[in-house]
PDB file of C-alpha atoms and ligand atoms in Angstrom:
ATOM      1  CA  MET A   1      57.104  -2.501  91.788  1.00 56.00           C
ATOM      2  CA  THR A   2      54.071  -1.825  93.997  1.00 70.00           C
ATOM      3  CA  ASP A   3      51.869   1.194  94.635  1.00 79.00           C
ATOM      4  CA  PRO A   4      53.122   2.738  97.937  1.00 84.00           C
ATOM      5  CA  ALA A   5      49.480   3.123  99.025  1.00 85.00           C
ATOM      6  CA  LEU A   6      49.254  -0.675  99.176  1.00 92.00           C
ATOM      7  CA  GLU A   7      52.263  -1.125 101.399  1.00 94.00           C
ATOM      8  CA  PRO A   8      50.551  -0.913 104.835  1.00 96.00           C
ATOM      9  CA  ARG A   9      47.962  -3.563 103.833  1.00 97.00           C
ATOM     10  CA  LEU A  10      50.659  -5.812 102.403  1.00 97.00           C
ATOM     11  CA  ARG A  11      52.788  -5.423 105.582  1.00 97.00           C
ATOM     12  CA  GLN A  12      49.692  -6.399 107.594  1.00 97.00           C
ATOM     13  CA  LEU A  13      49.335  -9.503 105.430  1.00 98.00           C
ATOM     14  CA  LEU A  14      53.003 -10.327 106.065  1.00 97.00           C
ATOM     15  CA  THR A  15      52.491 -10.182 109.849  1.00 97.00           C
ATOM     16  CA  VAL A  16      49.271 -12.206 109.785  1.00 97.00           C
ATOM     17  CA  PHE A  17      50.747 -14.787 107.439  1.00 96.00           C
ATOM     18  CA  LEU A  18      53.930 -15.276 109.500  1.00 95.00           C
ATOM     19  CA  GLU A  19      51.746 -15.868 112.593  1.00 94.00           C
ATOM     20  CA  GLU A  20      49.688 -18.548 110.788  1.00 94.00           C
ATOM     21  CA  ASN A  21      52.829 -20.070 109.343  1.00 92.00           C
ATOM     22  CA  LYS A  22      54.204 -20.659 112.839  1.00 90.00           C
ATOM     23  CA  LYS A  23      51.185 -22.864 113.604  1.00 90.00           C
ATOM     24  CA  LEU A  24      50.862 -24.625 110.245  1.00 90.00           C
ATOM     25  CA  ASN A  25      53.405 -25.421 107.601  1.00 85.00           C
ATOM     26  CA  LEU A  26      52.003 -23.133 104.919  1.00 89.00           C
ATOM     27  CA  SER A  27      55.226 -21.974 103.301  1.00 86.00           C
ATOM     28  CA  ALA A  28      58.940 -22.725 103.435  1.00 86.00           C
ATOM     29  CA  PHE A  29      59.568 -18.965 103.499  1.00 84.00           C
ATOM     30  CA  ARG A  30      59.748 -18.277 107.223  1.00 85.00           C
ATOM     31  CA  THR A  31      61.575 -14.958 107.584  1.00 91.00           C
ATOM     32  CA  GLU A  32      60.023 -11.576 106.887  1.00 93.00           C
ATOM     33  CA  GLU A  33      62.319 -10.936 103.952  1.00 93.00           C
ATOM     34  CA  GLN A  34      61.820 -14.361 102.380  1.00 94.00           C
ATOM     35  CA  CYS A  35      58.082 -14.081 102.700  1.00 96.00           C
ATOM     36  CA  TRP A  36      57.952 -10.480 101.458  1.00 97.00           C
ATOM     37  CA  ILE A  37      59.929 -11.220  98.312  1.00 97.00           C
ATOM     38  CA  GLY A  38      59.207 -14.909  97.700  1.00 96.00           C
ATOM     39  CA  ASN A  39      55.473 -14.808  98.400  1.00 97.00           C
ATOM     40  CA  ILE A  40      54.151 -11.248  98.326  1.00 97.00           C
ATOM     41  CA  LEU A  41      56.224  -9.569  95.604  1.00 97.00           C
ATOM     42  CA  ASP A  42      56.213 -12.768  93.554  1.00 98.00           C
ATOM     43  CA  SER A  43      52.394 -12.829  93.676  1.00 98.00           C
ATOM     44  CA  LEU A  44      52.172  -9.165  92.675  1.00 97.00           C
ATOM     45  CA  ALA A  45      54.262  -9.783  89.540  1.00 98.00           C
ATOM     46  CA  ALA A  46      50.917 -10.530  87.848  1.00 98.00           C
ATOM     47  CA  LEU A  47      50.142  -6.808  88.080  1.00 96.00           C
ATOM     48  CA  GLU A  48      52.800  -6.284  85.394  1.00 96.00           C
ATOM     49  CA  LEU A  49      50.390  -7.934  82.951  1.00 96.00           C
ATOM     50  CA  PRO A  50      48.450  -5.105  81.252  1.00 94.00           C
ATOM     51  CA  PHE A  51      45.094  -6.895  81.397  1.00 94.00           C
ATOM     52  CA  LEU A  52      45.414  -6.994  85.204  1.00 95.00           C
ATOM     53  CA  SER A  53      47.242  -3.686  85.809  1.00 93.00           C
ATOM     54  CA  ARG A  54      44.405  -1.785  84.206  1.00 91.00           C
ATOM     55  CA  LEU A  55      42.135  -3.057  87.001  1.00 91.00           C
ATOM     56  CA  LEU A  56      44.224  -1.314  89.675  1.00 90.00           C
ATOM     57  CA  PRO A  57      42.363   1.503  91.432  1.00 88.00           C
ATOM     58  CA  HIS A  58      45.173   3.817  90.236  1.00 78.00           C
ATOM     59  CA  PRO A  59      46.529   2.241  87.036  1.00 73.00           C
ATOM     60  CA  PRO A  60      50.199   3.070  86.400  1.00 71.00           C
ATOM     61  CA  SER A  61      49.459   4.551  82.975  1.00 65.00           C
ATOM     62  CA  PRO A  62      46.135   5.745  81.475  1.00 57.00           C
ATOM     63  CA  SER A  63      45.797   3.086  78.803  1.00 52.00           C
ATOM     64  CA  PRO A  64      48.493   0.438  78.673  1.00 51.00           C
ATOM     65  CA  ASN A  65      49.299  -0.829  75.203  1.00 51.00           C
ATOM     66  CA  GLY A  66      49.498  -4.470  74.251  1.00 49.00           C
ATOM     67  CA  GLY A  67      48.362  -7.558  76.128  1.00 50.00           C
ATOM     68  CA  GLY A  68      44.752  -6.390  75.818  1.00 54.00           C
ATOM     69  CA  GLY A  69      41.663  -8.551  76.060  1.00 56.00           C
ATOM     70  CA  ALA A  70      40.027 -10.281  79.030  1.00 55.00           C
ATOM     71  CA  GLU A  71      37.888  -7.147  79.273  1.00 62.00           C
ATOM     72  CA  GLY A  72      35.781  -6.797  82.369  1.00 76.00           C
ATOM     73  CA  VAL A  73      37.704  -9.176  84.613  1.00 79.00           C
ATOM     74  CA  ARG A  74      35.363  -9.638  87.551  1.00 94.00           C
ATOM     75  CA  GLU A  75      35.937 -13.134  88.878  1.00 97.00           C
ATOM     76  CA  LEU A  76      39.322 -14.714  89.533  1.00 98.00           C
ATOM     77  CA  LEU A  77      40.055 -18.196  90.917  1.00 98.00           C
ATOM     78  CA  ASP A  78      43.393 -19.079  92.511  1.00 98.00           C
ATOM     79  CA  LEU A  79      43.839 -22.817  92.116  1.00 98.00           C
ATOM     80  CA  GLY A  80      45.914 -24.591  94.801  1.00 98.00           C
ATOM     81  CA  THR A  81      46.187 -21.406  96.831  1.00 98.00           C
ATOM     82  CA  GLY A  82      47.863 -23.172  99.795  1.00 97.00           C
ATOM     83  CA  GLY A  83      48.662 -20.446 102.318  1.00 96.00           C
ATOM     84  CA  GLY A  84      47.006 -17.824 100.084  1.00 98.00           C
ATOM     85  CA  PHE A  85      49.457 -16.998  97.302  1.00 98.00           C
ATOM     86  CA  PRO A  86      48.946 -15.333  94.910  1.00 98.00           C
ATOM     87  CA  LEU A  87      45.319 -14.968  96.184  1.00 98.00           C
ATOM     88  CA  LEU A  88      45.799 -12.599  99.127  1.00 98.00           C
ATOM     89  CA  PRO A  89      48.264 -10.012  97.717  1.00 98.00           C
ATOM     90  CA  LEU A  90      46.213  -9.764  94.513  1.00 98.00           C
ATOM     91  CA  ALA A  91      42.933  -9.416  96.425  1.00 98.00           C
ATOM     92  CA  ILE A  92      44.482  -6.515  98.374  1.00 97.00           C
ATOM     93  CA  ALA A  93      45.719  -4.850  95.179  1.00 96.00           C
ATOM     94  CA  LEU A  94      42.551  -5.347  93.100  1.00 96.00           C
ATOM     95  CA  PRO A  95      39.559  -4.526  95.327  1.00 95.00           C
ATOM     96  CA  ASP A  96      37.125  -4.460  92.387  1.00 94.00           C
ATOM     97  CA  VAL A  97      37.791  -8.074  91.424  1.00 97.00           C
ATOM     98  CA  ARG A  98      36.130 -10.974  93.300  1.00 98.00           C
ATOM     99  CA  PHE A  99      38.645 -13.624  94.340  1.00 98.00           C
ATOM    100  CA  THR A 100      38.062 -17.285  95.158  1.00 98.00           C
ATOM    101  CA  GLY A 101      40.889 -19.417  96.515  1.00 98.00           C
ATOM    102  CA  LEU A 102      40.656 -23.183  96.074  1.00 98.00           C
ATOM    103  CA  ASP A 103      42.662 -25.833  97.886  1.00 98.00           C
ATOM    104  CA  SER A 104      42.077 -29.472  98.709  1.00 98.00           C
ATOM    105  CA  VAL A 105      43.499 -29.206 102.247  1.00 97.00           C
ATOM    106  CA  GLN A 106      40.932 -28.001 104.789  1.00 97.00           C
ATOM    107  CA  LYS A 107      43.408 -26.675 107.359  1.00 96.00           C
ATOM    108  CA  LYS A 108      45.023 -24.438 104.731  1.00 97.00           C
ATOM    109  CA  VAL A 109      41.609 -23.180 103.611  1.00 98.00           C
ATOM    110  CA  ASP A 110      40.704 -22.459 107.257  1.00 98.00           C
ATOM    111  CA  ALA A 111      43.965 -20.524 107.719  1.00 97.00           C
ATOM    112  CA  VAL A 112      43.365 -18.470 104.559  1.00 98.00           C
ATOM    113  CA  ASN A 113      39.799 -17.691 105.663  1.00 98.00           C
ATOM    114  CA  ARG A 114      41.108 -16.574 109.082  1.00 98.00           C
ATOM    115  CA  MET A 115      43.568 -14.245 107.306  1.00 98.00           C
ATOM    116  CA  ILE A 116      40.769 -12.912 105.068  1.00 98.00           C
ATOM    117  CA  GLY A 117      38.780 -12.173 108.247  1.00 98.00           C
ATOM    118  CA  THR A 118      41.665 -10.449 110.038  1.00 97.00           C
ATOM    119  CA  LEU A 119      42.520  -8.390 106.960  1.00 97.00           C
ATOM    120  CA  ALA A 120      38.825  -7.581 106.378  1.00 97.00           C
ATOM    121  CA  LEU A 121      38.999  -8.425 102.688  1.00 97.00           C
ATOM    122  CA  PRO A 122      35.393  -8.325 101.424  1.00 97.00           C
ATOM    123  CA  ASN A 123      36.379  -9.389  97.889  1.00 97.00           C
ATOM    124  CA  ALA A 124      38.003 -12.725  98.833  1.00 98.00           C
ATOM    125  CA  ARG A 125      36.898 -16.170  99.995  1.00 98.00           C
ATOM    126  CA  CYS A 126      38.532 -19.573 100.096  1.00 98.00           C
ATOM    127  CA  VAL A 127      36.872 -22.937  99.452  1.00 98.00           C
ATOM    128  CA  CYS A 128      37.977 -26.510 100.027  1.00 98.00           C
ATOM    129  CA  GLY A 129      37.832 -29.074  97.238  1.00 98.00           C
ATOM    130  CA  ARG A 130      39.667 -30.863  94.481  1.00 98.00           C
ATOM    131  CA  ALA A 131      39.981 -29.037  91.170  1.00 98.00           C
ATOM    132  CA  GLU A 132      38.827 -32.191  89.349  1.00 98.00           C
ATOM    133  CA  GLU A 133      35.585 -32.145  91.369  1.00 98.00           C
ATOM    134  CA  LEU A 134      34.672 -28.457  91.515  1.00 98.00           C
ATOM    135  CA  GLY A 135      35.552 -28.081  87.831  1.00 98.00           C
ATOM    136  CA  ARG A 136      32.523 -30.269  87.100  1.00 97.00           C
ATOM    137  CA  SER A 137      30.069 -28.395  89.308  1.00 97.00           C
ATOM    138  CA  ASP A 138      27.716 -25.832  87.756  1.00 96.00           C
ATOM    139  CA  ALA A 139      28.574 -23.180  90.323  1.00 97.00           C
ATOM    140  CA  TYR A 140      32.226 -23.207  89.226  1.00 98.00           C
ATOM    141  CA  ARG A 141      32.399 -24.481  85.649  1.00 98.00           C
ATOM    142  CA  GLU A 142      33.295 -21.755  83.117  1.00 98.00           C
ATOM    143  CA  ARG A 143      32.440 -19.041  85.671  1.00 98.00           C
ATOM    144  CA  PHE A 144      35.820 -17.298  85.995  1.00 98.00           C
ATOM    145  CA  ASP A 145      37.487 -14.665  83.834  1.00 97.00           C
ATOM    146  CA  VAL A 146      40.955 -15.599  85.080  1.00 98.00           C
ATOM    147  CA  VAL A 147      42.468 -18.619  86.850  1.00 98.00           C
ATOM    148  CA  THR A 148      45.860 -18.190  88.515  1.00 98.00           C
ATOM    149  CA  SER A 149      48.088 -20.925  89.892  1.00 98.00           C
ATOM    150  CA  ARG A 150      51.535 -20.978  91.465  1.00 98.00           C
ATOM    151  CA  ALA A 151      53.690 -23.977  92.394  1.00 95.00           C
ATOM    152  CA  VAL A 152      50.960 -26.589  91.974  1.00 96.00           C
ATOM    153  CA  SER A 153      51.933 -28.863  89.085  1.00 97.00           C
ATOM    154  CA  ASP A 154      53.294 -29.130  85.540  1.00 97.00           C
ATOM    155  CA  VAL A 155      51.679 -27.111  82.757  1.00 98.00           C
ATOM    156  CA  ASN A 156      49.852 -30.069  81.169  1.00 97.00           C
ATOM    157  CA  VAL A 157      48.308 -31.090  84.517  1.00 98.00           C
ATOM    158  CA  LEU A 158      47.535 -27.497  85.478  1.00 98.00           C
ATOM    159  CA  LEU A 159      45.714 -26.748  82.253  1.00 98.00           C
ATOM    160  CA  GLU A 160      43.417 -29.716  82.856  1.00 98.00           C
ATOM    161  CA  TYR A 161      42.783 -28.492  86.423  1.00 98.00           C
ATOM    162  CA  ALA A 162      42.334 -24.833  85.419  1.00 98.00           C
ATOM    163  CA  SER A 163      40.568 -24.789  82.052  1.00 98.00           C
ATOM    164  CA  PRO A 164      37.194 -26.114  83.339  1.00 98.00           C
ATOM    165  CA  PHE A 165      36.843 -23.005  85.519  1.00 98.00           C
ATOM    166  CA  VAL A 166      37.644 -20.456  82.792  1.00 98.00           C
ATOM    167  CA  LYS A 167      34.985 -18.799  80.648  1.00 97.00           C
ATOM    168  CA  PRO A 168      35.638 -19.086  76.907  1.00 97.00           C
ATOM    169  CA  GLY A 169      37.768 -16.032  76.105  1.00 96.00           C
ATOM    170  CA  GLY A 170      39.190 -16.039  79.646  1.00 97.00           C
ATOM    171  CA  ARG A 171      42.754 -16.602  80.755  1.00 97.00           C
ATOM    172  CA  VAL A 172      44.994 -18.882  82.799  1.00 98.00           C
ATOM    173  CA  VAL A 173      48.078 -17.331  84.418  1.00 98.00           C
ATOM    174  CA  LEU A 174      50.788 -19.710  85.697  1.00 98.00           C
ATOM    175  CA  TRP A 175      53.857 -18.785  87.788  1.00 98.00           C
ATOM    176  CA  LYS A 176      56.898 -20.669  86.471  1.00 98.00           C
ATOM    177  CA  SER A 177      60.698 -20.607  86.382  1.00 96.00           C
ATOM    178  CA  VAL A 178      62.398 -19.361  83.218  1.00 97.00           C
ATOM    179  CA  THR A 179      63.767 -22.789  82.259  1.00 95.00           C
ATOM    180  CA  ILE A 180      60.708 -24.754  81.271  1.00 95.00           C
ATOM    181  CA  ASP A 181      61.244 -25.601  77.599  1.00 94.00           C
ATOM    182  CA  GLN A 182      60.639 -29.313  78.173  1.00 96.00           C
ATOM    183  CA  GLU A 183      57.549 -28.696  80.329  1.00 97.00           C
ATOM    184  CA  LEU A 184      56.114 -26.409  77.663  1.00 97.00           C
ATOM    185  CA  HIS A 185      56.864 -28.949  74.949  1.00 97.00           C
ATOM    186  CA  ASP A 186      55.127 -31.628  77.016  1.00 97.00           C
ATOM    187  CA  SER A 187      52.028 -29.423  77.221  1.00 97.00           C
ATOM    188  CA  LEU A 188      51.389 -29.217  73.454  1.00 97.00           C
ATOM    189  CA  LEU A 189      48.671 -31.866  73.443  1.00 97.00           C
ATOM    190  CA  ALA A 190      47.006 -30.457  76.589  1.00 97.00           C
ATOM    191  CA  ARG A 191      46.962 -26.975  75.068  1.00 98.00           C
ATOM    192  CA  ALA A 192      45.318 -28.232  71.868  1.00 97.00           C
ATOM    193  CA  GLU A 193      42.875 -30.571  73.593  1.00 97.00           C
ATOM    194  CA  LEU A 194      41.786 -27.966  76.183  1.00 98.00           C
ATOM    195  CA  SER A 195      41.773 -24.993  73.726  1.00 97.00           C
ATOM    196  CA  CYS A 196      44.274 -23.079  75.863  1.00 98.00           C
ATOM    197  CA  HIS A 197      46.689 -21.142  73.705  1.00 98.00           C
ATOM    198  CA  LEU A 198      49.911 -19.639  75.053  1.00 98.00           C
ATOM    199  CA  ILE A 199      49.560 -15.942  74.234  1.00 97.00           C
ATOM    200  CA  HIS A 200      52.255 -14.384  76.392  1.00 97.00           C
ATOM    201  CA  GLN A 201      55.394 -15.231  78.392  1.00 97.00           C
ATOM    202  CA  HIS A 202      56.178 -12.406  80.792  1.00 98.00           C
ATOM    203  CA  VAL A 203      59.638 -12.544  82.391  1.00 98.00           C
ATOM    204  CA  TYR A 204      60.031 -10.565  85.618  1.00 98.00           C
ATOM    205  CA  GLU A 205      62.812 -10.104  88.116  1.00 97.00           C
ATOM    206  CA  LEU A 206      62.628 -10.198  91.904  1.00 97.00           C
ATOM    207  CA  PRO A 207      65.007  -8.085  94.042  1.00 96.00           C
ATOM    208  CA  GLY A 208      68.381  -9.267  95.386  1.00 94.00           C
ATOM    209  CA  ASP A 209      69.544 -12.653  94.192  1.00 94.00           C
ATOM    210  CA  TRP A 210      66.036 -14.057  93.755  1.00 96.00           C
ATOM    211  CA  GLY A 211      66.483 -13.750  89.992  1.00 96.00           C
ATOM    212  CA  LYS A 212      64.178 -14.100  87.048  1.00 97.00           C
ATOM    213  CA  ARG A 213      60.889 -15.966  86.822  1.00 98.00           C
ATOM    214  CA  GLN A 214      58.041 -15.900  84.367  1.00 98.00           C
ATOM    215  CA  LEU A 215      54.282 -15.808  84.031  1.00 98.00           C
ATOM    216  CA  LEU A 216      52.700 -17.912  81.318  1.00 98.00           C
ATOM    217  CA  VAL A 217      49.413 -16.521  80.018  1.00 98.00           C
ATOM    218  CA  PHE A 218      47.008 -18.820  78.181  1.00 98.00           C
ATOM    219  CA  GLU A 219      43.759 -17.827  76.496  1.00 98.00           C
ATOM    220  CA  LYS A 220      40.911 -20.332  76.336  1.00 98.00           C
ATOM    221  CA  SER A 221      39.334 -20.063  72.913  1.00 97.00           C
ATOM    222  CA  SER A 222      36.218 -22.240  73.178  1.00 96.00           C
ATOM    223  CA  PRO A 223      33.991 -24.153  75.630  1.00 96.00           C
ATOM    224  CA  LEU A 224      35.554 -27.261  77.121  1.00 97.00           C
ATOM    225  CA  SER A 225      34.576 -30.809  76.173  1.00 96.00           C
ATOM    226  CA  GLY A 226      32.542 -32.627  78.849  1.00 96.00           C
ATOM    227  CA  LYS A 227      35.391 -35.173  78.980  1.00 96.00           C
ATOM    228  CA  TYR A 228      37.425 -32.783  81.140  1.00 97.00           C
ATOM    229  CA  PRO A 229      38.536 -32.698  83.837  1.00 98.00           C
ATOM    230  CA  ARG A 230      39.031 -36.444  84.183  1.00 97.00           C
ATOM    231  CA  ASP A 231      38.437 -38.184  87.555  1.00 97.00           C
ATOM    232  CA  ILE A 232      40.291 -37.197  90.730  1.00 98.00           C
ATOM    233  CA  GLY A 233      43.972 -38.086  90.466  1.00 98.00           C
ATOM    234  CA  VAL A 234      43.923 -38.965  86.750  1.00 97.00           C
ATOM    235  CA  PRO A 235      45.236 -35.640  85.357  1.00 97.00           C
ATOM    236  CA  LYS A 236      48.361 -35.972  87.502  1.00 97.00           C
ATOM    237  CA  LYS A 237      48.850 -39.737  87.155  1.00 97.00           C
ATOM    238  CA  ASP A 238      48.254 -39.794  83.412  1.00 96.00           C
ATOM    239  CA  PRO A 239      48.891 -36.244  82.089  1.00 97.00           C
ATOM    240  CA  LEU A 240      47.697 -35.306  78.582  1.00 97.00           C
ATOM    241  CA  LYS A 241      50.916 -35.754  76.612  1.00 92.00           C
TER     242      LYS A 241
HETATM  243  N1  SAH B 301      49.949 -21.540  95.523  1.00 83.25           N
HETATM  244  C1  SAH B 301      50.585 -21.691  96.830  1.00 83.25           C
HETATM  245  C2  SAH B 301      50.652 -23.148  97.300  1.00 83.25           C
HETATM  246  C3  SAH B 301      51.447 -24.091  96.462  1.00 83.25           C
HETATM  247  S1  SAH B 301      51.504 -25.733  97.150  1.00 83.25           S
HETATM  248  C4  SAH B 301      51.951 -21.047  96.802  1.00 83.25           C
HETATM  249  O1  SAH B 301      52.455 -20.730  95.733  1.00 83.25           O
HETATM  250  O2  SAH B 301      52.538 -20.845  97.888  1.00 83.25           O
HETATM  251  C5  SAH B 301      50.283 -26.539  96.108  1.00 83.25           C
HETATM  252  C6  SAH B 301      48.882 -26.519  96.700  1.00 83.25           C
HETATM  253  O3  SAH B 301      48.003 -27.033  95.714  1.00 83.25           O
HETATM  254  C7  SAH B 301      48.745 -27.386  97.930  1.00 83.25           C
HETATM  255  O4  SAH B 301      48.233 -26.606  98.995  1.00 83.25           O
HETATM  256  C8  SAH B 301      47.756 -28.483  97.511  1.00 83.25           C
HETATM  257  O5  SAH B 301      46.875 -28.852  98.551  1.00 83.25           O
HETATM  258  C9  SAH B 301      47.010 -27.831  96.342  1.00 83.25           C
HETATM  259  N2  SAH B 301      46.520 -28.779  95.327  1.00 83.25           N
HETATM  260  C10 SAH B 301      47.259 -29.678  94.638  1.00 83.25           C
HETATM  261  N3  SAH B 301      46.472 -30.367  93.790  1.00 83.25           N
HETATM  262  C11 SAH B 301      45.199 -29.890  93.940  1.00 83.25           C
HETATM  263  C12 SAH B 301      43.943 -30.223  93.344  1.00 83.25           C
HETATM  264  N4  SAH B 301      43.853 -31.183  92.420  1.00 83.25           N
HETATM  265  N5  SAH B 301      42.850 -29.525  93.721  1.00 83.25           N
HETATM  266  C13 SAH B 301      42.953 -28.554  94.681  1.00 83.25           C
HETATM  267  N6  SAH B 301      44.111 -28.210  95.275  1.00 83.25           N
HETATM  268  C14 SAH B 301      45.225 -28.867  94.926  1.00 83.25           C
END
């Protein structure tokens, strides 16, 4: 699943993360194995998407077919990064992409920045703020080629959080379980209103009995209306539906 050359850096992340997790409640996965599979390998599943795998320093195949587009991915935002997933494993794997983690909880952001320092990751940083706020600021609005998000909210809420950050033509990648028919149905209005079209559902499998999960890939087709995102708390309290 992963390039063996990455393994020492990823093992270092595992050690550093488990240390931080003892001090702060960053993740329910507390053992090495849980954290390796549930956080690190799960984050790296995004590298199975051709538009990201071709950015690897040693791409698995010369020119992957299908799933093209999002050319020249340079800036990626991980929304609701929490303890740094999928931000940190992806920043290790893709050194030519600049990563920004965003979370509204300062102590989590501080922990992620400490890990970035210990791991000496020059292509990553983490900032504190609410998606509804930063999505309106010039420095962040429509500046990112890709926005990722794992375990933050339902699709309709997440698209309102994520789409303000994405350049037109850019993508949103969401980590989800395989049984989300209702959630996807409930996101129809949000997808139309925010010009985020579901272009790919990538099912992947984690080792052991962790089972199947999926990545949802959305493409944003045009600039976002100034109406969005709505005020802090509104996207979650009153989702587009
Ligand atoms: N992505 C991580 C953390 C998931 S927990 C993982 O998969 O392990 C969800 C995180 O999203 C929390 O840390 C929470 O603080 C953050 N979050 C939720 N709503 C947010 C918002 N509107 N803006 C910024 N961060 C938010």
